[in-house]
CSV table of C-alpha atoms and ligand atoms in Angstrom, one decimal:
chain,number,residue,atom,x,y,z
Q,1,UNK,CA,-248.8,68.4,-20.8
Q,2,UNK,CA,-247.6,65.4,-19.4
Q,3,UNK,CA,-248.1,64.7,-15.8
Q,4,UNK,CA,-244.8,62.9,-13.8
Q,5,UNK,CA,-246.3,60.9,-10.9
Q,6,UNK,CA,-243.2,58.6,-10.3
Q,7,UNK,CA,-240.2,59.7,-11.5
Q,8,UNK,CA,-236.7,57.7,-11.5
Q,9,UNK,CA,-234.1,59.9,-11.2
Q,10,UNK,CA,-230.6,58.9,-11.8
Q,11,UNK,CA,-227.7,60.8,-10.4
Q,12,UNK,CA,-230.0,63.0,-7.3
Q,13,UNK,CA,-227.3,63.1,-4.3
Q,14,UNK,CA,-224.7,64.7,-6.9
Q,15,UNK,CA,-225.0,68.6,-7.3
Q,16,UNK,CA,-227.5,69.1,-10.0
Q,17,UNK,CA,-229.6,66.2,-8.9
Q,18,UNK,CA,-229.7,67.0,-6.0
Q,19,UNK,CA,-231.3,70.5,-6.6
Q,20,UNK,CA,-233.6,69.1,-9.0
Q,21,UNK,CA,-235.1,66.1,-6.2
Q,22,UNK,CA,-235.2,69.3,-4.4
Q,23,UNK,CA,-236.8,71.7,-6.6
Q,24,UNK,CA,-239.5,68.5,-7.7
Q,25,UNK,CA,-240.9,67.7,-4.3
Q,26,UNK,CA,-241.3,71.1,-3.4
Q,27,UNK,CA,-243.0,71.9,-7.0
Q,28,UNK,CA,-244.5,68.4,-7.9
Q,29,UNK,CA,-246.3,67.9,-4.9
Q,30,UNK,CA,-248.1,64.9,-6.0
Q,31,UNK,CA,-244.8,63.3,-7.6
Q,32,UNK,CA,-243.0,60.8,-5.6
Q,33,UNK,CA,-239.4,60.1,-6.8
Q,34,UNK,CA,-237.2,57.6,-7.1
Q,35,UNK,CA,-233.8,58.1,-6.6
Q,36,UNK,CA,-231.2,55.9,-8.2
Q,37,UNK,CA,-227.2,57.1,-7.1
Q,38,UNK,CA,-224.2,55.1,-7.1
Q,39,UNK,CA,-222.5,57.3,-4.9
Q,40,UNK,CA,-219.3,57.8,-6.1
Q,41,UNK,CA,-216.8,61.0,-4.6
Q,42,UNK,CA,-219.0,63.2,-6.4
Q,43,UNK,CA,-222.4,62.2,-4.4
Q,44,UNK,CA,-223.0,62.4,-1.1
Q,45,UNK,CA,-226.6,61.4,1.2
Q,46,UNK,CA,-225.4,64.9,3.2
Q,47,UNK,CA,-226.7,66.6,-0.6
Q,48,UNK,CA,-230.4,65.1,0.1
Q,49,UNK,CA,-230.7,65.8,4.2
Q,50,UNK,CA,-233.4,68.0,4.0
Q,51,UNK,CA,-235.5,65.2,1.7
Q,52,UNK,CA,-234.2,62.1,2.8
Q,53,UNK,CA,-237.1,61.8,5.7
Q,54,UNK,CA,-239.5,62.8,2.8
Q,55,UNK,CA,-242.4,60.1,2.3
Q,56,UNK,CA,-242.3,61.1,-1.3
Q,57,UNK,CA,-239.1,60.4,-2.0
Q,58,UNK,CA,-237.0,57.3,-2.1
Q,59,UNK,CA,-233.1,56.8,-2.1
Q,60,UNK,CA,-231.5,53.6,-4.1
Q,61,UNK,CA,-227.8,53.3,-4.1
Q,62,UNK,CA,-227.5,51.3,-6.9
Q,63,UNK,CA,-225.1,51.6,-10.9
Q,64,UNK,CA,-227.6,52.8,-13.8
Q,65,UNK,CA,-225.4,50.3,-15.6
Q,66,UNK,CA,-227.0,47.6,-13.5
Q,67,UNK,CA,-229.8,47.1,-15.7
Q,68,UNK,CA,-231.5,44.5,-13.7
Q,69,UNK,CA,-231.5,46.7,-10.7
Q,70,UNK,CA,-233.2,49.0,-13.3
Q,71,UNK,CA,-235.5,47.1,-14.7
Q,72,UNK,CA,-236.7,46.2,-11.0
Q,73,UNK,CA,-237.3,49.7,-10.5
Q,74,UNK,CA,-239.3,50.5,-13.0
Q,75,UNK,CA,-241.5,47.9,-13.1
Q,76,UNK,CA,-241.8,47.1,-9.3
Q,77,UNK,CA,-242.5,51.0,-9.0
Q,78,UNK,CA,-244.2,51.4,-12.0
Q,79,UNK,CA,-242.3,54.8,-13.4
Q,80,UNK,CA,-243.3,56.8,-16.2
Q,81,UNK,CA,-240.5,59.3,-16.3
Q,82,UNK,CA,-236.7,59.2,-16.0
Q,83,UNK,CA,-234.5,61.9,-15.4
Q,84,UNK,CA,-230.8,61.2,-16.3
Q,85,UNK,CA,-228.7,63.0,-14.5
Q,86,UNK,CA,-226.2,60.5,-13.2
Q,87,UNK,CA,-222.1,60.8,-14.6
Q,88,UNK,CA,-218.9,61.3,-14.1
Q,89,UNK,CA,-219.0,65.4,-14.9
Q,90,UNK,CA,-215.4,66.8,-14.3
Q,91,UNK,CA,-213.4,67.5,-17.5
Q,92,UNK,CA,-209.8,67.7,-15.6
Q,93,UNK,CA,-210.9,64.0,-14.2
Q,94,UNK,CA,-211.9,62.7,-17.4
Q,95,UNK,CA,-208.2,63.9,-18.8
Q,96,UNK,CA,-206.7,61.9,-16.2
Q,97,UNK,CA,-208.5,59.1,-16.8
Q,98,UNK,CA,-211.2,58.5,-19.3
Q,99,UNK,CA,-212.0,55.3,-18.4
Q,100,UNK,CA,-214.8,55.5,-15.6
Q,101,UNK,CA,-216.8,58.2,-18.5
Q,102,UNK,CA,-217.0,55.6,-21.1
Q,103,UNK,CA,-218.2,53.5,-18.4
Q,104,UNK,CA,-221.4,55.3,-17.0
Q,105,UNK,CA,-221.8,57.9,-19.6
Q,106,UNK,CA,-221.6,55.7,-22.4
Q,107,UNK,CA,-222.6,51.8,-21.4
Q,108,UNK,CA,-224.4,53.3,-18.3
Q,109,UNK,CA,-226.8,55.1,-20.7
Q,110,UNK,CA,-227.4,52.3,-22.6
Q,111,UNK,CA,-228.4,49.9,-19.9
Q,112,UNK,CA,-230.7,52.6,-18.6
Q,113,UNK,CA,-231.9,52.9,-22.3
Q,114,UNK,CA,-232.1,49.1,-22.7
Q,115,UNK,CA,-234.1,49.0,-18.9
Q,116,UNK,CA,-236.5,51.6,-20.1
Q,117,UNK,CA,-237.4,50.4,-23.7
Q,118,UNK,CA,-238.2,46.7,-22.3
Q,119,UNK,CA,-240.1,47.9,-19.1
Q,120,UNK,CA,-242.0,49.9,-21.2
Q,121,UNK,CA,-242.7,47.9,-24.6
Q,122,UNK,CA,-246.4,47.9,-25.7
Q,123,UNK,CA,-247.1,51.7,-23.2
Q,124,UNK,CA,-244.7,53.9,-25.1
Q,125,UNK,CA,-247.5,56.6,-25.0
Q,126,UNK,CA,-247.4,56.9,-21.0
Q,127,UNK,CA,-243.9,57.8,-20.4
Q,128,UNK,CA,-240.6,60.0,-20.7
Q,129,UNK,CA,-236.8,59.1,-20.9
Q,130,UNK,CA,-235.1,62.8,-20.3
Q,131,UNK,CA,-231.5,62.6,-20.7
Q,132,UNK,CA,-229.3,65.7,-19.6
Q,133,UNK,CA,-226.7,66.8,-21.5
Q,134,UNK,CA,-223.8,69.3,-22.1
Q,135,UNK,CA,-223.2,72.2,-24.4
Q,136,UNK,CA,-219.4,71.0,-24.3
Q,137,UNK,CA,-221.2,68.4,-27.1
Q,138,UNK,CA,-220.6,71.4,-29.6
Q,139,UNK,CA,-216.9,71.5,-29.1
Q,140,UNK,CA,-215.6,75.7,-29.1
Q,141,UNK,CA,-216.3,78.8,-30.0
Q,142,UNK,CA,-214.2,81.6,-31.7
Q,143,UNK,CA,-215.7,84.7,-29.9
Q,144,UNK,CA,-217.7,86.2,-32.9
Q,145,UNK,CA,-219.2,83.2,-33.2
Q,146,UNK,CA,-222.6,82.8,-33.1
Q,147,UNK,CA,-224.1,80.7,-30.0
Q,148,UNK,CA,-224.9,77.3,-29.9
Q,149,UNK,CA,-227.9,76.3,-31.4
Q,150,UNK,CA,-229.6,72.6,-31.4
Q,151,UNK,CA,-228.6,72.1,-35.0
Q,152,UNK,CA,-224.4,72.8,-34.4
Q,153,UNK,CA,-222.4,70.2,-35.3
Q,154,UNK,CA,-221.3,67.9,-32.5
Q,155,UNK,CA,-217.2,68.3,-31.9
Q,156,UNK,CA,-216.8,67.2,-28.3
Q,157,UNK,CA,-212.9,68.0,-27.5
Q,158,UNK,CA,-212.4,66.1,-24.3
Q,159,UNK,CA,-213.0,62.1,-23.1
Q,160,UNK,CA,-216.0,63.8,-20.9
Q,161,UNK,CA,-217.6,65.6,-23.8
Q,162,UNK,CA,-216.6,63.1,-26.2
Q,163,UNK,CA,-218.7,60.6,-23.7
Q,164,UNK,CA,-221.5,62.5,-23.4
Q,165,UNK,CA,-221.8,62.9,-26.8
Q,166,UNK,CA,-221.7,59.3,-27.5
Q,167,UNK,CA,-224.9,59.0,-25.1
Q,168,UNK,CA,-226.5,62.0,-27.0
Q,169,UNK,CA,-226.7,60.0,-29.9
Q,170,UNK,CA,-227.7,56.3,-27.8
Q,171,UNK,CA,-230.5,58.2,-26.9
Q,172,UNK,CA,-231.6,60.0,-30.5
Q,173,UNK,CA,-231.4,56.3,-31.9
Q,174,UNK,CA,-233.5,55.0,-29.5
Q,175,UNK,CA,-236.7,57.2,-29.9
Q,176,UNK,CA,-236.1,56.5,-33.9
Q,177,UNK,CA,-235.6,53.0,-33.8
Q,178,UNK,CA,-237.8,51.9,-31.2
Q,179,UNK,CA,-240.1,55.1,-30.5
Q,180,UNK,CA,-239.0,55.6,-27.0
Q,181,UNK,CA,-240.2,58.7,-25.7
Q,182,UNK,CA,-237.0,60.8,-25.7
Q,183,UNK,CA,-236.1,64.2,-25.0
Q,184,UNK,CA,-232.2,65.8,-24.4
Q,185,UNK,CA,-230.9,68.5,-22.6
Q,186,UNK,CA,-228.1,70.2,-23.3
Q,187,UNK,CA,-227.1,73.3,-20.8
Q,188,UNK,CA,-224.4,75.4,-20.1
Q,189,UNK,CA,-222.2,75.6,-16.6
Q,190,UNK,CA,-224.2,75.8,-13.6
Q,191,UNK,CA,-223.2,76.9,-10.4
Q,192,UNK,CA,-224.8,77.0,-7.1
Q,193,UNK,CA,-225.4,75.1,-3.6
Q,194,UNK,CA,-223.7,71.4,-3.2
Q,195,UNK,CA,-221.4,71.7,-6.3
Q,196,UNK,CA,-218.5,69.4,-5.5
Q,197,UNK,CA,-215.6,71.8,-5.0
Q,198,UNK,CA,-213.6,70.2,-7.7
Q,199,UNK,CA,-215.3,72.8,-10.1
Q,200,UNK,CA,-214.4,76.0,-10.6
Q,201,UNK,CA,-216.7,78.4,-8.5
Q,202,UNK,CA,-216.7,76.4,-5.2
Q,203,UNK,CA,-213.1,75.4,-5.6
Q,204,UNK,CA,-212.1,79.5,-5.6
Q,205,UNK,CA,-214.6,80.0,-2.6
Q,206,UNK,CA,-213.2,77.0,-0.6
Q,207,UNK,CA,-209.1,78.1,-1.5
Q,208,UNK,CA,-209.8,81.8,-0.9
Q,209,UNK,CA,-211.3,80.8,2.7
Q,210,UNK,CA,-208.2,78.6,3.5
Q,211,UNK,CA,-205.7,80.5,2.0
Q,212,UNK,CA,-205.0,78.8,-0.8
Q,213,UNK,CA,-203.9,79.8,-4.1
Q,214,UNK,CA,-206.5,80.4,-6.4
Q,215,UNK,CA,-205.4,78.5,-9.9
Q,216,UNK,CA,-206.8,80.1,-13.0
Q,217,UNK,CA,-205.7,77.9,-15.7
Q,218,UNK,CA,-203.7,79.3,-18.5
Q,219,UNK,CA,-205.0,83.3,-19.0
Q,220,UNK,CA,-208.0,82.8,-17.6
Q,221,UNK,CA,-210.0,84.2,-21.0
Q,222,UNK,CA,-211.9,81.2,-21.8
Q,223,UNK,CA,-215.6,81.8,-21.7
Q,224,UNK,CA,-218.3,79.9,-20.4
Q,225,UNK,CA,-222.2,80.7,-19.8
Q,226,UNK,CA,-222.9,81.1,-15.7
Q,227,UNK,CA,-226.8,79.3,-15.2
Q,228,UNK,CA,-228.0,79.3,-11.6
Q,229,UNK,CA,-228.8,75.5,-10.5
Q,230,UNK,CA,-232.4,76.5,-9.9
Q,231,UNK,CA,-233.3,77.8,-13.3
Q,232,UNK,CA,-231.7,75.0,-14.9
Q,233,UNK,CA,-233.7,72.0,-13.1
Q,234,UNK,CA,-237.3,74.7,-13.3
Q,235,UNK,CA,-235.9,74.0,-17.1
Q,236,UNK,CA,-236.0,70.0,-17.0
Q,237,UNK,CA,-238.9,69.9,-15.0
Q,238,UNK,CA,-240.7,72.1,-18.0
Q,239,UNK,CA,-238.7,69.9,-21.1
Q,240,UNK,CA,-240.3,67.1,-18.9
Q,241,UNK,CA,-243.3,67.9,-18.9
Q,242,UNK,CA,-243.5,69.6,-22.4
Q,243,UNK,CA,-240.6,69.2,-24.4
Q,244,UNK,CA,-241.0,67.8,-28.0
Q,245,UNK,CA,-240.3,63.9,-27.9
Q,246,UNK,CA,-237.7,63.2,-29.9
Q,247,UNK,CA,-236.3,67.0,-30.2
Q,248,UNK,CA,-233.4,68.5,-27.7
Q,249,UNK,CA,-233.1,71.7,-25.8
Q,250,UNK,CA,-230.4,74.2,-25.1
Q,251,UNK,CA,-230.5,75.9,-22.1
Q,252,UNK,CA,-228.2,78.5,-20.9
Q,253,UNK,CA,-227.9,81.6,-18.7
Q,254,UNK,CA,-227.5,84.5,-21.3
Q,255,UNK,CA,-224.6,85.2,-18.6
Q,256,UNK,CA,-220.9,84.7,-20.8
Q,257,UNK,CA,-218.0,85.4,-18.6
Q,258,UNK,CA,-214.5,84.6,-18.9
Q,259,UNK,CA,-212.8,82.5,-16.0
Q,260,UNK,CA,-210.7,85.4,-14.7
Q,261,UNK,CA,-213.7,87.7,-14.0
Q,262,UNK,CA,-215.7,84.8,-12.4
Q,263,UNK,CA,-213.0,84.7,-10.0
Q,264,UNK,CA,-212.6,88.1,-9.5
Q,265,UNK,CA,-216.8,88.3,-8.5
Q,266,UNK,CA,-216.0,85.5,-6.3
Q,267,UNK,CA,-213.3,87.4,-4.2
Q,268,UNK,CA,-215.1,90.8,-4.3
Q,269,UNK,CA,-218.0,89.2,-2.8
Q,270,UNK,CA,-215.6,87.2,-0.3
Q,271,UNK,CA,-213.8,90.5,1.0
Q,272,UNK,CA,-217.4,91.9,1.7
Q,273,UNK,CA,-218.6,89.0,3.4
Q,274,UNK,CA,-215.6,87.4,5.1
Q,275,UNK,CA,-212.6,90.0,5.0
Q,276,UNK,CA,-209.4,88.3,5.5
Q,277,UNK,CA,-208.4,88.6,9.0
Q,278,UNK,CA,-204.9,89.3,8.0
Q,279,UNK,CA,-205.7,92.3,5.5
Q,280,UNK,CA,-205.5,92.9,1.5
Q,281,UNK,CA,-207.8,91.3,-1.0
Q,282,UNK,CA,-208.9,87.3,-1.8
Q,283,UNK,CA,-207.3,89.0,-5.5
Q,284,UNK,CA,-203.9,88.5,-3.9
Q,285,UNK,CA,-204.7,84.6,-3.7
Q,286,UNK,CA,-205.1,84.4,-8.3
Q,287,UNK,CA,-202.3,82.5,-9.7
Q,288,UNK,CA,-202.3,81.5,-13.0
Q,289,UNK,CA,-201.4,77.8,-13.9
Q,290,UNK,CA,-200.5,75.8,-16.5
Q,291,UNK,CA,-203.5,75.4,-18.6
Q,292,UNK,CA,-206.0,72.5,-19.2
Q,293,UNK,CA,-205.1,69.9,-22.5
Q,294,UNK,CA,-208.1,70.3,-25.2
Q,295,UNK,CA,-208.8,73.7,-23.3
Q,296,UNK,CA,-212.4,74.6,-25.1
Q,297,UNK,CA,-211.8,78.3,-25.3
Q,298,UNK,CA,-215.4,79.9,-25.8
Q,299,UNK,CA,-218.9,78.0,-24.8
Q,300,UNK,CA,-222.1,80.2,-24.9
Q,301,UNK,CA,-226.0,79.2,-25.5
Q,302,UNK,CA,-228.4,80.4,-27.4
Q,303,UNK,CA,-231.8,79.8,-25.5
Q,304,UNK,CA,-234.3,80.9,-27.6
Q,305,UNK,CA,-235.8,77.4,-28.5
Q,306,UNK,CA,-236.7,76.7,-24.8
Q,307,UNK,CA,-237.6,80.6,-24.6
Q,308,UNK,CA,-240.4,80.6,-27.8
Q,309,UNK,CA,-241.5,77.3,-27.3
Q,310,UNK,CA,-241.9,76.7,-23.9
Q,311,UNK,CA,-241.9,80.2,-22.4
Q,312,UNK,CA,-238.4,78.9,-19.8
Q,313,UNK,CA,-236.1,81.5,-19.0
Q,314,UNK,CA,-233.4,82.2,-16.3
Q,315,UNK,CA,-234.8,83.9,-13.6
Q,316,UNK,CA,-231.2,84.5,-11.2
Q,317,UNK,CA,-228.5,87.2,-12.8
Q,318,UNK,CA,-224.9,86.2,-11.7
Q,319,UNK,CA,-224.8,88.6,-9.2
Q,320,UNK,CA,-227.6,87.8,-7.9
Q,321,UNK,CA,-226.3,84.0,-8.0
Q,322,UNK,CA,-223.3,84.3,-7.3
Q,323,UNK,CA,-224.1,85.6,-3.9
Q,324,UNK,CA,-226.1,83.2,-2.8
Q,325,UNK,CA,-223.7,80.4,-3.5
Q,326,UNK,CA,-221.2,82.1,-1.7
Q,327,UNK,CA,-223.5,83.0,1.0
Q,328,UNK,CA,-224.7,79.2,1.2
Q,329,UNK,CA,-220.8,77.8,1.2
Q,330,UNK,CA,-220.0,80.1,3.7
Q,331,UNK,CA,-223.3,79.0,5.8
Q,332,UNK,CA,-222.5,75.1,5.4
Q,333,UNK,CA,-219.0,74.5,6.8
Q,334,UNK,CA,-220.1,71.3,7.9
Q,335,UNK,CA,-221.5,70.2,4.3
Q,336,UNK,CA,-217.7,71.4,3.3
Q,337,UNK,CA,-215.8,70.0,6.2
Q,338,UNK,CA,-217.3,66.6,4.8
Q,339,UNK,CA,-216.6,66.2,0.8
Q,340,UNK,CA,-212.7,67.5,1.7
Q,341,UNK,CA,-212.1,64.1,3.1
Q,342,UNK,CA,-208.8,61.7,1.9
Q,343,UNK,CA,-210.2,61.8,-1.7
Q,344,UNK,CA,-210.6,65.0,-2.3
Q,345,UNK,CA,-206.9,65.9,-1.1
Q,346,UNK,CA,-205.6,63.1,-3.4
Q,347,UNK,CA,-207.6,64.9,-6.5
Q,348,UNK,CA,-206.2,68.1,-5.7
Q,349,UNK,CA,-202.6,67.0,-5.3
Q,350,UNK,CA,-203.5,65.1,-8.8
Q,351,UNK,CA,-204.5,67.7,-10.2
Q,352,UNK,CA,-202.7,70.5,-9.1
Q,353,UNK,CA,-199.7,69.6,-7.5
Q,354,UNK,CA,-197.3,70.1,-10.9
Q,355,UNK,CA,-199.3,73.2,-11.8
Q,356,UNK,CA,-198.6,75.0,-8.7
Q,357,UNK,CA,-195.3,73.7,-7.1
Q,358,UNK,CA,-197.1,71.6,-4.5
Q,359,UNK,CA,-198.6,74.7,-2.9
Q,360,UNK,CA,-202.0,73.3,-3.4
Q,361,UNK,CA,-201.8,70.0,-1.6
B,1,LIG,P1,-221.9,65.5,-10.3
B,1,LIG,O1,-220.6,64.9,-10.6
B,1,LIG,O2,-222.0,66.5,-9.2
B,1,LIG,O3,-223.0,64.3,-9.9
B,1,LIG,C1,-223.1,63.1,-10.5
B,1,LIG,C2,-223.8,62.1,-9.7
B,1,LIG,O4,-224.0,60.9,-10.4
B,1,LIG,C3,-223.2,61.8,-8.4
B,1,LIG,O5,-224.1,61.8,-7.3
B,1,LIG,C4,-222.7,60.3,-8.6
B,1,LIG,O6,-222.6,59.6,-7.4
B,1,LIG,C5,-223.7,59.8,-9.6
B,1,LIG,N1,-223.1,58.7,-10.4
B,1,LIG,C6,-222.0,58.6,-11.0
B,1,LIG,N2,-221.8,57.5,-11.7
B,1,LIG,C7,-223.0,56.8,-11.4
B,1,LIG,C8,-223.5,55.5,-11.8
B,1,LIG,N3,-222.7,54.7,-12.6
B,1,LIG,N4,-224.7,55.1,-11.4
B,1,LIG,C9,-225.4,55.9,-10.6
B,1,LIG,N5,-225.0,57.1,-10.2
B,1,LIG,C10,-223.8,57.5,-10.6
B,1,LIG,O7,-222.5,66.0,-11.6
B,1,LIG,P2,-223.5,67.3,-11.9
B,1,LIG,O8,-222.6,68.5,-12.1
B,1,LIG,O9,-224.6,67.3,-11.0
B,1,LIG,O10,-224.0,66.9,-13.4
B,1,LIG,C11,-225.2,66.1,-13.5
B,1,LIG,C12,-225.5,65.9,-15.0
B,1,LIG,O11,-225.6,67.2,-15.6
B,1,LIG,C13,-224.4,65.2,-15.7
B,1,LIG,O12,-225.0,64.3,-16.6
B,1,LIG,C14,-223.6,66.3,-16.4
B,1,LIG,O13,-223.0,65.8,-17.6
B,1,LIG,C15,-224.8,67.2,-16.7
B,1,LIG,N6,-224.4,68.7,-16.8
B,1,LIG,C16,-223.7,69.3,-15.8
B,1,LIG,C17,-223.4,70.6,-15.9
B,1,LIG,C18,-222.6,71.4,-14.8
B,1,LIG,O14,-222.3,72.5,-15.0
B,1,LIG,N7,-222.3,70.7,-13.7
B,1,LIG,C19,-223.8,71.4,-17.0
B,1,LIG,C20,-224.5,70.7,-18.0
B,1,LIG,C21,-224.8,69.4,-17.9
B,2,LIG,O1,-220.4,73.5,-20.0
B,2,LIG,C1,-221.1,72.6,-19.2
B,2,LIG,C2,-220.0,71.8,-18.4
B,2,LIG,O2,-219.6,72.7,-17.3
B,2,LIG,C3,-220.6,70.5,-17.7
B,2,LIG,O3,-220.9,69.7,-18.8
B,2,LIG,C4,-219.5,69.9,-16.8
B,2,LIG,O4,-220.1,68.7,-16.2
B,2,LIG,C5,-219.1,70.9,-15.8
B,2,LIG,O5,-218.0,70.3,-15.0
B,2,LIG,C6,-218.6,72.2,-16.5
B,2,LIG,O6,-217.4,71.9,-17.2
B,2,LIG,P1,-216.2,73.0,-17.2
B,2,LIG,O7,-214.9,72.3,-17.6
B,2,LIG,O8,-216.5,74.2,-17.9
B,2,LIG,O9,-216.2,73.3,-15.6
B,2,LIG,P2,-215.1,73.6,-14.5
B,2,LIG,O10,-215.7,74.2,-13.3
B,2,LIG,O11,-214.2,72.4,-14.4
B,2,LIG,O12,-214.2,74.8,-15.2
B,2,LIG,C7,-214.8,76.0,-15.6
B,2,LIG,C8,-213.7,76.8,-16.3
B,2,LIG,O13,-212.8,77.2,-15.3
B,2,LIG,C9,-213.0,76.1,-17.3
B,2,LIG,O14,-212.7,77.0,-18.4
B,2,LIG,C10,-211.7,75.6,-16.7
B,2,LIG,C11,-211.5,76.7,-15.6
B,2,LIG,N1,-210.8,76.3,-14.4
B,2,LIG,C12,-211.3,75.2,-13.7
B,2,LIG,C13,-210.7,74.8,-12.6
B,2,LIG,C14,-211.3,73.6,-11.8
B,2,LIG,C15,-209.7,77.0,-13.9
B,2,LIG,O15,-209.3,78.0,-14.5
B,2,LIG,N2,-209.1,76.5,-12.8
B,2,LIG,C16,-209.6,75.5,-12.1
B,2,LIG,O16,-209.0,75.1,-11.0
């Protein structure tokens, strides 16, 4: 077992990052991290309010592609873990332009690679480079196929999978050529408090609430497998802490649902908790849109290497998930009145405009 005293993490005022600085001080509570965010549209200091006062944790804005800023902060601090959480996440974005993803999901890696293995020549033994990772590395799935397992092929199908993948592989070659302590991640869709309502669940909670149509893309039967936020950074903090250097790790929520019934939870649980004032059913809101290019139709994990080996699994059912992140948008107007700022209305009119005949601008 491997004990994480100071921790740089990369990427903790965006959504998943932000939960797990969350989840660590409260569990860790001799662990002080370092927090390393570029703050693009996607982070935000309003994700870390409740920690940013902590005397355990400490905020850098700063690229992980500046590896001198890097290298300053893990030997000035002296780190022995990283968690790598920071990059540009949204598929539709990396569709309409790839660029930025090569950028700090391919050479950002690296640098934060290259930082690591020099800070930490000579004491390998001491420390932990976890990188976390995607299941959309695998490519699709027909739906009798079998889940993912660690040893699928890699067939990413989009410039965001396809760049993650690429740092998949940075990261395999450094704990083989050099011996740097390496572990990977690779998880399924999560969902939960602070996701950036350009993805799917808190974009259909945020619509339904302002009347908005609610775009399902194409028929709306593409699968995907729901994880709560909290189970998935309880799993990095356990891969951390006893993963296999060297190996990866799927996680996933045992929860496959396709698109169109995701949506359809969402607005059951919004006409219970926030009834329309006019009448009728968020259902009324569902439009189907033109669909995504590359569309992956089928992702689904298969857990059980995390499970045997290091006793993880989800602890949150969808239901059970799914109605506390509605519960928690619905409770945090405020965090929402901020992120829909001028950017956000130009990604949706990007984005959507075309698909719906403007009526999401
Ligand atoms: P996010 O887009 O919400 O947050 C990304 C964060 O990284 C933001 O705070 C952003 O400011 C920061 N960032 C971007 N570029 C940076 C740079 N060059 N230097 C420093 N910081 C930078 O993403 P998320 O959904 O929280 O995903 C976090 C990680 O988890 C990503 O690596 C993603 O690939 C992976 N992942 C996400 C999911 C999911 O369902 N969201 C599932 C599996 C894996
Ligand atoms: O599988 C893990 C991945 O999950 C992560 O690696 C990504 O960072 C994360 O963004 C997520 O990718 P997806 O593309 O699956 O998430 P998104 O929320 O964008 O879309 C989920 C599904 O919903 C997908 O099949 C596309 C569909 N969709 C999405 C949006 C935004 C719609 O039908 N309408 C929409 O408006």
């Amino acid at each position: 077992m491997r004990t994480i005293r100071r921790i740089l993490v990369t990427g903790g005022a965006g959504f998943i990052g932000a939960n797990f600085v969350h989840h660590l001080l409260a569990s860790a509570k001799d662990c002080h991290v370092f927090n390393l965010d570029l703050l693009t549209y996607a982070g935000s200091r309003n994700n870390l309010r409740d920690v940013i006062d902590s005397p355990r944790h400490t905020f850098i804005q700063g690229d992980v592609a500046d590896q001198d800023l890097v290298s300053r902060l893990l030997r000035d601090n002296e780190i022995n873990a990283i968690a790598h959480f920071a990059a540009e996440s949204h598929v539709d974005r990396s569709i309409a332009g790839p660029e930025a993803f090569i950028q700090t999901n391919i050479v950002g890696t690296f640098r934060l690679l290259e930082a690591a293995r020099l800070a930490w020549q000579g004491k390998f033994g001491e420390n932990v480079f976890l990188h976390v990772s995607t299941d959309e590395v695998y490519g699709t799935l027909a739906p009798d196929d079998e889940a993912f397992t660690e040893t699928n092929a890699y067939a990413p199908n989009s410039p965001y999978a396809a760049s993650k993948a690429a740092s998949d592989h940075l990261v395999r070659a450094y704990f083989h050529t050099y011996g740097l302590r390496t572990v990977t991640t690779n998880c399924s869709n999560n969902y939960g408090p602070y996701q950036y309502p350009e993805k799917l669940i808190p974009l259909m909670i945020i619509n339904a609430l302002t009347g908005k149509p609610l775009p399902v893309y194409g028929d709306g039967l593409q699968v995907r497998d729901w994880l709560y936020v909290t189970d998935h950074c309880r799993a990095i903090e356990t891969v951390l802490k006893r993963g296999r250097l060297g190996d990866t790790y799927n996680i996933g929520g045992l929860c496959e649902r396709a698109n169109i019934e995701i949506v359809q939870m969402v607005c059951g649980l919004l006409d219970e908790l926030r009834p329309r004032s006019e009448g009728g059913s968020y259902y009324e809101q569902i439009v189907h849109v033109e669909d995504r290019p590359g569309h992956d139709r089928r992702y689904a994990i298969d857990p059980a290497k995390i499970g045997t080996e290091l006793g993880w699994r989800p602890f949150e059912t969808l239901q059970s998930g799914l109605r506390k992140t509605v519960l928690w948008y619905l409770d945090n107007q405020d965090w929402v009145n901020a992120v829909m700022g001028e950017k956000y209305r130009e990604w949706i009119a990007l984005n959507y405009a075309a698909r719906t005949g403007g009526e999401l601008e």
